[in-house]
């Protein structure tokens, strides 16, 4: 079973890419399945099940950090995919926080970005881009050729191994290049011993356990303060 | 990348029947029009080229580069432009053009002047260096995009999908691109654009059914239609500018 993790900011087109890929794979007689980790809404997985009748499952992190929730469930997700006898397992993450990257050693890692966010988005994104094996750039249909070229140029150079592929999430143009890329990737690693490519943020303060009052006196645990004394 | 030729190898139409046109070869400077009714498969043909189909798209076509199946999709092979594309970033024209040139390692020249020189030959209303990109009209936007693709972009293949009423001198635009040794494919319903290309492929039911070469009669038509197009554009500019049309302009 090939496993592939897809991360990226909200609404960049992750599910759209997965849907086009599934369409192509089904036409070729393959058996794809999909897992979506999200904070509250199961619509992505439901949509894939409805449109393609493939096995899907969604994990909703609720009040937990969606990235922690994702990594806590990855081994089971891979077992589930194997149990479905899938030959390709898409794992879409919520990707809300740009502090970390939900990518795992030995598992093909895709980060999706769109052209609409401006040229400094790539530098703002950090590990999610630098840990990726493949960066998919969407929504190129909405901007000029020049903006596409400048945007692709601005993708971080500290990811020398990352390939960059443009995909149109509306028409699916480019998704075959993604699947050709996937064909060249190794089969999924053994989750029990696999490691995250980047550490996850510490989050063990009072707000992690449901505190809502914002005053200093209510803050306990791992609380970090900006250096307010040095502020002008 | 250096591209000596790109070839389209036939697949099948929507009904699964093999395509009549078996192969089209294009070399730098070539233009190919893609014509056919709505839904006949023009955009799909362009998309096959954009993603270098390997028999793995619905049409089953294959695209060869320099006579061979490419090992990987080379980034930056094709530039695309359609009626729907817009600028989204918030900056002025000169800064934007200079940024694009710098990204592609093309320092030294006065790129904003060079690009605006061409853009302003393509459209009626002059574009200025400090105009905000977002403030450009549809015609100015299209003219700037074409000038930028012609002069700065390294992409050797240009795909134009429905440039129809762009409000620009289409003839000068295509000529500027072809002069730079680009390979140009235009999917269009516009007879002026169709006849600008020496060859045209006719689409029907998803398949390439004819490959026509412009003949002597069509070359006359082309000149005639181009003249009409110019009259039309001039009238539009005159009326839009609040002027009156005069008899002298039409007799
Ligand atoms: N024009 C255009 N729209 C796109 C493209 N890719 C995706 N979209 C649209 O963007 C919207 C969001 O796409 P999704 O696939 O749901 O994005 P996502 O990354 O899965 O979003 P979340 O899972 O909610 O974070 C949809 O309306 C898509 O149709 C593209 O390349 N071009
Ligand atoms: N060779 C083919 N095999 C299977 N399906 C095809 C093929 N060519 C086109 N189609 C399908 O036909 C539909 C219409 O094609 P397309 O959008 O390319 O038409 P078009 O000529 O660009 O139309 P318009 O003039 O309206 O833009 C699409 O949904 C596409 O998937
Ligand atoms: Mg999604
Ligand atoms: Mg079309």
PDB file of C-alpha atoms in Angstrom, chain A residues 24 115-116 118-119 140-154 163-166 168 170-177 180 184, chain B residues 47 50-54 56-58 71-73 75 78-81 84-89 96 99-100 102-104 145 148-149 153-155:
ATOM      1  CA  UNK A  24      -7.797   8.528 -12.304  1.00  0.00           C
ATOM      2  CA  UNK A 115      -0.946  31.049  -5.757  1.00  0.00           C
ATOM      3  CA  UNK A 116      -3.381  33.461  -4.158  1.00  0.00           C
ATOM      4  CA  UNK A 118       1.038  36.396  -2.007  1.00  0.00           C
ATOM      5  CA  UNK A 119       4.751  35.996  -2.477  1.00  0.00           C
ATOM      6  CA  UNK A 140      -2.627  28.954 -11.081  1.00  0.00           C
ATOM      7  CA  UNK A 141      -5.654  29.419 -13.332  1.00  0.00           C
ATOM      8  CA  UNK A 142      -6.630  32.479 -11.314  1.00  0.00           C
ATOM      9  CA  UNK A 143      -3.385  34.422 -11.650  1.00  0.00           C
ATOM     10  CA  UNK A 144      -1.057  35.537 -14.418  1.00  0.00           C
ATOM     11  CA  UNK A 145       1.788  33.453 -15.791  1.00  0.00           C
ATOM     12  CA  UNK A 146       4.236  35.946 -14.289  1.00  0.00           C
ATOM     13  CA  UNK A 147       2.723  35.626 -10.815  1.00  0.00           C
ATOM     14  CA  UNK A 148       2.870  31.832 -11.100  1.00  0.00           C
ATOM     15  CA  UNK A 149       6.533  31.998 -12.030  1.00  0.00           C
ATOM     16  CA  UNK A 150       7.411  34.439  -9.240  1.00  0.00           C
ATOM     17  CA  UNK A 151       5.458  32.370  -6.720  1.00  0.00           C
ATOM     18  CA  UNK A 152       7.171  29.124  -7.691  1.00  0.00           C
ATOM     19  CA  UNK A 153      10.506  30.895  -7.549  1.00  0.00           C
ATOM     20  CA  UNK A 154       9.740  32.088  -4.028  1.00  0.00           C
ATOM     21  CA  UNK A 163       9.689  18.637  -6.553  1.00  0.00           C
ATOM     22  CA  UNK A 164       7.181  21.309  -7.557  1.00  0.00           C
ATOM     23  CA  UNK A 165       4.135  20.479  -9.671  1.00  0.00           C
ATOM     24  CA  UNK A 166       1.316  22.825 -10.661  1.00  0.00           C
ATOM     25  CA  UNK A 168      -5.498  22.878 -11.407  1.00  0.00           C
ATOM     26  CA  UNK A 170     -10.901  22.559 -10.794  1.00  0.00           C
ATOM     27  CA  UNK A 171     -10.051  20.680 -13.988  1.00  0.00           C
ATOM     28  CA  UNK A 172      -7.533  18.188 -12.618  1.00  0.00           C
ATOM     29  CA  UNK A 173      -4.863  19.245 -15.105  1.00  0.00           C
ATOM     30  CA  UNK A 174      -1.516  18.258 -13.606  1.00  0.00           C
ATOM     31  CA  UNK A 175      -2.827  15.565 -11.294  1.00  0.00           C
ATOM     32  CA  UNK A 176      -1.379  12.838 -13.504  1.00  0.00           C
ATOM     33  CA  UNK A 177       2.081  14.242 -12.947  1.00  0.00           C
ATOM     34  CA  UNK A 180       3.515   9.613 -11.829  1.00  0.00           C
ATOM     35  CA  UNK A 184       8.270   6.632  -8.055  1.00  0.00           C
TER      36      UNK A 184
ATOM     37  CA  UNK B  47      -4.581  20.521 -21.076  1.00  0.00           C
ATOM     38  CA  UNK B  50       0.109  21.330 -20.340  1.00  0.00           C
ATOM     39  CA  UNK B  51       0.435  18.075 -18.404  1.00  0.00           C
ATOM     40  CA  UNK B  52       2.456  16.240 -21.073  1.00  0.00           C
ATOM     41  CA  UNK B  53      -0.064  13.445 -21.461  1.00  0.00           C
ATOM     42  CA  UNK B  54       1.391   9.953 -21.579  1.00  0.00           C
ATOM     43  CA  UNK B  56      -3.000   8.614 -19.156  1.00  0.00           C
ATOM     44  CA  UNK B  57      -5.586  11.368 -19.799  1.00  0.00           C
ATOM     45  CA  UNK B  58      -9.168  10.745 -21.019  1.00  0.00           C
ATOM     46  CA  UNK B  71      11.059  11.495 -18.410  1.00  0.00           C
ATOM     47  CA  UNK B  72       9.643  14.131 -16.067  1.00  0.00           C
ATOM     48  CA  UNK B  73       7.364  17.097 -16.555  1.00  0.00           C
ATOM     49  CA  UNK B  75       8.662  22.870 -14.802  1.00  0.00           C
ATOM     50  CA  UNK B  78       4.309  26.018 -20.878  1.00  0.00           C
ATOM     51  CA  UNK B  79       2.904  29.436 -20.202  1.00  0.00           C
ATOM     52  CA  UNK B  80      -0.860  29.747 -20.208  1.00  0.00           C
ATOM     53  CA  UNK B  81      -3.159  32.675 -20.673  1.00  0.00           C
ATOM     54  CA  UNK B  84     -10.148  34.426 -16.860  1.00  0.00           C
ATOM     55  CA  UNK B  85      -6.612  35.169 -15.658  1.00  0.00           C
ATOM     56  CA  UNK B  86      -6.141  38.250 -13.550  1.00  0.00           C
ATOM     57  CA  UNK B  87      -3.424  39.859 -11.518  1.00  0.00           C
ATOM     58  CA  UNK B  88      -3.956  39.258  -7.819  1.00  0.00           C
ATOM     59  CA  UNK B  89      -0.959  40.910  -6.209  1.00  0.00           C
ATOM     60  CA  UNK B  96       6.045  43.737 -10.755  1.00  0.00           C
ATOM     61  CA  UNK B  99      10.427  41.343  -9.769  1.00  0.00           C
ATOM     62  CA  UNK B 100       9.548  38.814 -12.436  1.00  0.00           C
ATOM     63  CA  UNK B 102      14.862  39.281 -11.205  1.00  0.00           C
ATOM     64  CA  UNK B 103      13.288  35.922 -10.313  1.00  0.00           C
ATOM     65  CA  UNK B 104      14.319  34.504 -13.652  1.00  0.00           C
ATOM     66  CA  UNK B 145       0.506  39.668 -19.634  1.00  0.00           C
ATOM     67  CA  UNK B 148       5.568  39.794 -20.160  1.00  0.00           C
ATOM     68  CA  UNK B 149       5.213  36.243 -21.496  1.00  0.00           C
ATOM     69  CA  UNK B 153       9.020  34.213 -19.398  1.00  0.00           C
ATOM     70  CA  UNK B 154      11.311  31.390 -20.529  1.00  0.00           C
ATOM     71  CA  UNK B 155       8.450  29.024 -21.327  1.00  0.00           C
TER      72      UNK B 155
END
